[in-house]
Coordinates of N, CA and C and ligand atoms in Angstrom, one line a residue:
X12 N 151.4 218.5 -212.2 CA 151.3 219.9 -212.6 C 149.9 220.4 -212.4
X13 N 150.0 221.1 -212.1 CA 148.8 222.3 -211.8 C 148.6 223.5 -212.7
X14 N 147.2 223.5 -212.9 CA 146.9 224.7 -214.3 C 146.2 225.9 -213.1
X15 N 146.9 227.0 -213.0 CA 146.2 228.3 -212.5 C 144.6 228.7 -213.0
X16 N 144.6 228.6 -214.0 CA 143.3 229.0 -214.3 C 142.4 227.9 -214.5
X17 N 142.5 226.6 -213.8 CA 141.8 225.6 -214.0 C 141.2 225.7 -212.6
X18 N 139.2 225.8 -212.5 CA 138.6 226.2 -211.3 C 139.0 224.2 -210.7
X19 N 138.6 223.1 -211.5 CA 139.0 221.9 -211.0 C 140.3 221.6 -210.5
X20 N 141.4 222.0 -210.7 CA 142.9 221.9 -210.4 C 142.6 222.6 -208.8
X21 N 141.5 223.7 -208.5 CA 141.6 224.3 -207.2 C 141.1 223.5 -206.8
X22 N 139.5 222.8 -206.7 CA 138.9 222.3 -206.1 C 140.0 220.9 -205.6
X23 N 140.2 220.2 -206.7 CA 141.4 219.0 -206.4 C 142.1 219.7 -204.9
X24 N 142.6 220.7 -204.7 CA 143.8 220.6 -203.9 C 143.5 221.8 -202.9
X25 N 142.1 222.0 -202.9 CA 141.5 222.6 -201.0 C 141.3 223.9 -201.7
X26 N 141.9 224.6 -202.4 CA 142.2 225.9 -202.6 C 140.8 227.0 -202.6
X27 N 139.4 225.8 -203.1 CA 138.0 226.1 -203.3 C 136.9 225.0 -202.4
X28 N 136.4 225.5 -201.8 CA 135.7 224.8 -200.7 C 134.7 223.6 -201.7
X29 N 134.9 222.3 -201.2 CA 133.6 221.8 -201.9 C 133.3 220.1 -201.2
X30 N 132.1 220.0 -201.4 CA 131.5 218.7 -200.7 C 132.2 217.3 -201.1
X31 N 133.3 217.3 -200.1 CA 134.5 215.9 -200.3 C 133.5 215.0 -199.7
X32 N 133.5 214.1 -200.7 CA 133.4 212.6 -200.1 C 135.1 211.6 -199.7
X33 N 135.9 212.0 -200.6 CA 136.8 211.1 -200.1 C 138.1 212.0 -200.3
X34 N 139.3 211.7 -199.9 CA 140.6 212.1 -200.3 C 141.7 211.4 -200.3
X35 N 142.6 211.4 -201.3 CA 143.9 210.6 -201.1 C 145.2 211.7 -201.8
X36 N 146.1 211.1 -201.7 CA 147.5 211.8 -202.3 C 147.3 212.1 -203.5
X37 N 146.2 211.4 -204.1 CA 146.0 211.6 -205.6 C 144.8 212.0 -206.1
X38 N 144.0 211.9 -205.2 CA 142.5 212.7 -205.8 C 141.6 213.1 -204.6
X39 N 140.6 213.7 -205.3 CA 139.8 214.0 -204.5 C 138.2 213.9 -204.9
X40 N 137.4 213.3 -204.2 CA 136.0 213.1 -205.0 C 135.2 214.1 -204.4
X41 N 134.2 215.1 -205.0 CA 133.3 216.0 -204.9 C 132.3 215.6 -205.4
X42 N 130.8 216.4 -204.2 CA 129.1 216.0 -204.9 C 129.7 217.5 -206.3
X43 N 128.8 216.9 -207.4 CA 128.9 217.4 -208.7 C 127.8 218.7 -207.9
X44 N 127.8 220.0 -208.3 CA 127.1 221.1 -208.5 C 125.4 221.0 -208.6
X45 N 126.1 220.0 -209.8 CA 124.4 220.2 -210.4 C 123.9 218.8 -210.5
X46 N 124.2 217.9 -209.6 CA 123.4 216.6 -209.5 C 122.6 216.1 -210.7
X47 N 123.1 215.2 -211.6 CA 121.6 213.8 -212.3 C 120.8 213.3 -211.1
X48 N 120.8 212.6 -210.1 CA 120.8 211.9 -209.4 C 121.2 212.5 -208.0
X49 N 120.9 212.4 -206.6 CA 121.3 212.3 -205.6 C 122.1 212.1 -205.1
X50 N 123.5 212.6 -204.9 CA 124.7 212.2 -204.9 C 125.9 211.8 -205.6
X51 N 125.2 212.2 -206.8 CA 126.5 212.9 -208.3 C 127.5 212.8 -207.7
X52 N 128.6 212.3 -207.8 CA 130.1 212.7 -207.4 C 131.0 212.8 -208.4
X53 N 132.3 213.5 -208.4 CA 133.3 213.7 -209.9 C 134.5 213.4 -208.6
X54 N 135.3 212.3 -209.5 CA 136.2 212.2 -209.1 C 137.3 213.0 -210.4
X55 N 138.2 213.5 -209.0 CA 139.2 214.5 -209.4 C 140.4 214.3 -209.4
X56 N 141.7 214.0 -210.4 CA 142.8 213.9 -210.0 C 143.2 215.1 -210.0
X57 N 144.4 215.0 -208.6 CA 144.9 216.3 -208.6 C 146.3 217.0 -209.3
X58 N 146.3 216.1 -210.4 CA 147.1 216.9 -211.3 C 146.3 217.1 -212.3
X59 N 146.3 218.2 -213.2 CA 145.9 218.5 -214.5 C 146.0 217.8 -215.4
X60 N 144.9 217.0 -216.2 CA 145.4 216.2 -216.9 C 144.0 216.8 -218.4
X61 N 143.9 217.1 -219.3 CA 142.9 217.7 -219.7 C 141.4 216.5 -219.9
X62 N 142.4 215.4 -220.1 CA 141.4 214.5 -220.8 C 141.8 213.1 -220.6
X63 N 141.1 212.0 -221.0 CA 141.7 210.6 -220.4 C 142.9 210.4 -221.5
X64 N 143.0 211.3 -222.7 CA 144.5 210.9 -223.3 C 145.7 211.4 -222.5
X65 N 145.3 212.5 -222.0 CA 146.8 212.9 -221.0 C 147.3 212.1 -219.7
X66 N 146.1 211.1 -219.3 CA 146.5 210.9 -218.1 C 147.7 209.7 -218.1
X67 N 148.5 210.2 -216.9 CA 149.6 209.1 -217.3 C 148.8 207.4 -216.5
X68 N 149.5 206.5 -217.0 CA 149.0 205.4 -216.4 C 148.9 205.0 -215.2
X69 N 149.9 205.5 -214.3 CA 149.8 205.4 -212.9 C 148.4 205.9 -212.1
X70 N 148.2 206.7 -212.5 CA 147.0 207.6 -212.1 C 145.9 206.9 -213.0
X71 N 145.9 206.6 -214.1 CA 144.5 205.9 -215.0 C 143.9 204.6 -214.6
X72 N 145.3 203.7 -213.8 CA 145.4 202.6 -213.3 C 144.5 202.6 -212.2
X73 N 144.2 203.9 -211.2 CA 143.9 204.0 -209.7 C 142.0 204.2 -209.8
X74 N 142.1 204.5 -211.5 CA 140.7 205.4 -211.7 C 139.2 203.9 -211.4
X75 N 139.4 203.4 -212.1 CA 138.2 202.4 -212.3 C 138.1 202.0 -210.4
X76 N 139.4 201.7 -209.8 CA 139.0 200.9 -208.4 C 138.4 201.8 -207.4
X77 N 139.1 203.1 -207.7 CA 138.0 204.6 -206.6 C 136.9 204.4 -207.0
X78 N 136.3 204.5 -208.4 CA 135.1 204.7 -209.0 C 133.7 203.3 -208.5
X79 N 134.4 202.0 -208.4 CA 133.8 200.9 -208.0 C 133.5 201.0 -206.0
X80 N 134.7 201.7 -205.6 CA 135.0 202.1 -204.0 C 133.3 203.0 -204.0
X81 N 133.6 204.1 -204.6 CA 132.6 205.2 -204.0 C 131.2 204.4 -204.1
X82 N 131.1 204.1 -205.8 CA 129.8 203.7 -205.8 C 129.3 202.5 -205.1
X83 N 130.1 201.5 -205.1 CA 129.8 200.8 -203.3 C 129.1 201.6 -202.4
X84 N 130.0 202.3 -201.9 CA 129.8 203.1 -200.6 C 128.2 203.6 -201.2
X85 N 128.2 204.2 -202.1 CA 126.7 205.1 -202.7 C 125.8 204.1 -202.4
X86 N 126.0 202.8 -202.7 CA 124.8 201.5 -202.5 C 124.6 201.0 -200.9
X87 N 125.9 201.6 -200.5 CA 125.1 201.1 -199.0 C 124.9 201.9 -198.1
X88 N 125.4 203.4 -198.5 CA 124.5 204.5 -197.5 C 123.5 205.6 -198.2
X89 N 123.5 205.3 -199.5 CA 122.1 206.0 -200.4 C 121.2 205.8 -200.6
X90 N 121.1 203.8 -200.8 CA 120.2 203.1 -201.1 C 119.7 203.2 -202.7
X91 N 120.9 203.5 -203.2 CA 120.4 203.3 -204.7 C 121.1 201.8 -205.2
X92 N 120.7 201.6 -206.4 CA 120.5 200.2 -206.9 C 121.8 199.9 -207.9
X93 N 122.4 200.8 -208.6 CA 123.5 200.9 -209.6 C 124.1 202.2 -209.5
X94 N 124.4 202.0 -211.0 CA 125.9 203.6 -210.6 C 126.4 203.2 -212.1
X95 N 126.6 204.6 -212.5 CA 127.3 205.1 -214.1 C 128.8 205.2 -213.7
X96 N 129.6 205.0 -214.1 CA 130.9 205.6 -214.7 C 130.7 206.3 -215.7
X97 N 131.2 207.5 -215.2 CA 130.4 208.4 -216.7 C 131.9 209.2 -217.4
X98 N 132.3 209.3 -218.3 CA 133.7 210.6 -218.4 C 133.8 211.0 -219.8
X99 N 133.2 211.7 -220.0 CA 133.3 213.0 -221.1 C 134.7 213.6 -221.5
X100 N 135.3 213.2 -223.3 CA 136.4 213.9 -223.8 C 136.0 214.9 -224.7
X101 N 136.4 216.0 -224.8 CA 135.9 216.9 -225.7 C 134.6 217.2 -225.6
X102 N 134.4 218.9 -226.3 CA 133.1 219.8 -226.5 C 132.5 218.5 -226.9
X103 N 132.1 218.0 -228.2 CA 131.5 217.2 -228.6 C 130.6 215.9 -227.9
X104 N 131.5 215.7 -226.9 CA 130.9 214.2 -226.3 C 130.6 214.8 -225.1
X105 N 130.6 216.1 -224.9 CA 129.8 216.9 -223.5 C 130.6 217.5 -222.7
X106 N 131.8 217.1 -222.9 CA 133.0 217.5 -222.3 C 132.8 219.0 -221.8
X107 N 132.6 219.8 -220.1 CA 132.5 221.0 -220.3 C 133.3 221.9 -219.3
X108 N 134.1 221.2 -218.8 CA 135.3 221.0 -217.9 C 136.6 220.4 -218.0
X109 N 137.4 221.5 -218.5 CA 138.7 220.6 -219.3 C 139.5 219.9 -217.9
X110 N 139.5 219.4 -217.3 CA 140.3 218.9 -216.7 C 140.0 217.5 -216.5
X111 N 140.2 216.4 -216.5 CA 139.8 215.2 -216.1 C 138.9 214.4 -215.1
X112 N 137.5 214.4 -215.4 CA 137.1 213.7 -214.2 C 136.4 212.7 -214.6
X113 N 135.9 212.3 -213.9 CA 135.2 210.9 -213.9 C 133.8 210.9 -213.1
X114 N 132.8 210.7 -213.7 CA 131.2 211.3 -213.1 C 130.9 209.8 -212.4
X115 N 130.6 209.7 -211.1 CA 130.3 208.9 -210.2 C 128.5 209.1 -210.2
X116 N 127.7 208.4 -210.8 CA 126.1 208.6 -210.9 C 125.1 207.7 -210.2
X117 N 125.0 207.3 -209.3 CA 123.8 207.2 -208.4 C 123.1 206.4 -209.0
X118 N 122.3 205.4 -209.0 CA 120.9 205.3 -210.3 C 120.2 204.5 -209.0
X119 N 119.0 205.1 -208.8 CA 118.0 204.5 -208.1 C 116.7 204.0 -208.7
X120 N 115.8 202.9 -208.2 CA 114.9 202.0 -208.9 C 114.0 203.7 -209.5
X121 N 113.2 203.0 -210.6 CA 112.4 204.0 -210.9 C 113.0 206.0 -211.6
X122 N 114.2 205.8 -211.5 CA 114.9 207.2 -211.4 C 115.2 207.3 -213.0
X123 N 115.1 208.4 -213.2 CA 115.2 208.8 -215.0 C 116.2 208.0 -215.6
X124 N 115.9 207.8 -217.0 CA 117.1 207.7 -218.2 C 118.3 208.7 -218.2
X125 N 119.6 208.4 -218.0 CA 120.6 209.2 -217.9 C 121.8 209.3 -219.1
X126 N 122.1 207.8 -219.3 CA 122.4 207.5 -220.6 C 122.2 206.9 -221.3
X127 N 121.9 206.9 -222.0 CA 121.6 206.1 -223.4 C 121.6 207.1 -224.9
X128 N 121.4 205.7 -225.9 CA 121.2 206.3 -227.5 C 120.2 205.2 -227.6
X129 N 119.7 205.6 -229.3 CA 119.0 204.8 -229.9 C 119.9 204.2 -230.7
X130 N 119.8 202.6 -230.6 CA 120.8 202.0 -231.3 C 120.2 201.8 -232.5
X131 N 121.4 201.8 -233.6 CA 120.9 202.3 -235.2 C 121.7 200.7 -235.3
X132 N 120.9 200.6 -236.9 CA 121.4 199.5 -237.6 C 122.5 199.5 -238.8
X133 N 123.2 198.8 -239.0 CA 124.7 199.0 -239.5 C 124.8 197.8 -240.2
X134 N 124.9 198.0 -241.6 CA 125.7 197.3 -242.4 C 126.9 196.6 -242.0
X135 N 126.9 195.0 -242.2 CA 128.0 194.5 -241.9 C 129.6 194.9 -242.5
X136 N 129.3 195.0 -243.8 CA 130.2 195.8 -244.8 C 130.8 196.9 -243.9
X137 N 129.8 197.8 -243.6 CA 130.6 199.6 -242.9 C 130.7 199.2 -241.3
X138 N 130.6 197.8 -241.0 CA 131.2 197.7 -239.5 C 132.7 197.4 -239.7
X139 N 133.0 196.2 -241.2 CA 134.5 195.6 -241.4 C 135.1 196.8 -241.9
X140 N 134.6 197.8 -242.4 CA 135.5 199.0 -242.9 C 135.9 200.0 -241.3
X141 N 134.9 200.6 -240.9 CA 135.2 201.1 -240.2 C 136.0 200.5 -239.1
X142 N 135.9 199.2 -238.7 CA 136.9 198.6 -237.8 C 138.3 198.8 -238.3
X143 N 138.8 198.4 -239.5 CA 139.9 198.6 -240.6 C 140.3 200.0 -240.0
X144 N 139.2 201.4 -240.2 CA 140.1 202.1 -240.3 C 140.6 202.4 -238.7
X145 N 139.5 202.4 -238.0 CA 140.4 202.5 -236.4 C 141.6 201.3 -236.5
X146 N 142.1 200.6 -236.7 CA 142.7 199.0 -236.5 C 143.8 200.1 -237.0
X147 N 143.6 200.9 -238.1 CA 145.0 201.1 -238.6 C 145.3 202.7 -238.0
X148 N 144.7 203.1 -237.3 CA 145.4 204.1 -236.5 C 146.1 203.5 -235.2
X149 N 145.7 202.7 -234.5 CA 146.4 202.1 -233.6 C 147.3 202.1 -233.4
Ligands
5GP29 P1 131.5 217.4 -217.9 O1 130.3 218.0 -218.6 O2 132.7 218.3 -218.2 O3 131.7 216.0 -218.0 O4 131.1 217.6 -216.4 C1 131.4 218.8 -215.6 C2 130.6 218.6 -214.3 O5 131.1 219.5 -213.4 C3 129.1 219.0 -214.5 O6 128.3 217.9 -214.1 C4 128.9 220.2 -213.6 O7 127.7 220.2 -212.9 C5 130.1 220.1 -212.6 N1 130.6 221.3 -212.1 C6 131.0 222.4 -212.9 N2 131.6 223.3 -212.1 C7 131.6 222.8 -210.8 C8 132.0 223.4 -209.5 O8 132.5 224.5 -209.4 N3 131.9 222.6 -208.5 C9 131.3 221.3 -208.6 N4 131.2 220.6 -207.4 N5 130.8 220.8 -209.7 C10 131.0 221.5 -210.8
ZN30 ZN1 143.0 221.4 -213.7

């Protein structure tokens, strides 16, 4: 399914011109707009899916081995050294494109911090609780 007012659902399926690195029956990967790195890419599936809970498995199944494909490819004609899997659900975690993608990130020697946190320290107690309570939404 395809969302009309979704500008990603166009780009997926030609409708909006944009810098393809790859294509198949089921996706399509583009350089990201606004680059972290030199060669940003978002891989796109071309159904609408808003978020990685919508996507059906067939298509979730395909996601991680494109993602390991491109950024290969990024290591041996970019000359960078690693690569992020990056994918944002919801406003909150940065989410700013409701449709599903998956940020293909570049990382070359010397090249900025892109993600990270400051790891906090945690009571063993509120790790057994909180494990508990995710365990029981499952
Ligand atoms: P999010 O924050 O939703 O994980 O990532 C959305 C990404 O899409 C951002 O990195 C942004 O630069 C990129 N983006 C937004 N609109 C467009 C567009 O029209 N074309 C391309 N190529 N990238 C876009
Ligand atoms: Zn869409």
């Amino acid at each position: 399914m395809k969302d009309n007012n979704c500008i990603f659902c166009k780009i997926a399926n030609g409708e909006i011109p944009s810098s393809t690195v790859y294509e198949d029956e089921d996706f399509r990967v583009i350089l990201d707009l606004g680059p972290a790195t030199k060669g940003h890419a978002l891989i796109l599936p071309k159904e609408h899916f808003k978020d990685v809970c919508e996507l059906d498995e067939k298509t979730a199944a395909k996601i991680l081995p494109l993602g390991a494909k491109i950024g290969t490819a990024m290591k041996q004609s970019l000359g960078c050294v690693g690569f992020n899997l990056v994918q944002n659900n919801g406003e909150a975690a940065g989410q700013t494109v409701f449709h599903f993608h998956m940020h293909v990130i570049p990382r070359y020697e010397g090249g900025p911090t892109i993600v990270s946190w400051t790891p906090e320290k945690e009571d063993p107690e509120v790790l057994a609780e909180t494990a508990a309570k995710i365990k029981s939404a499952l």
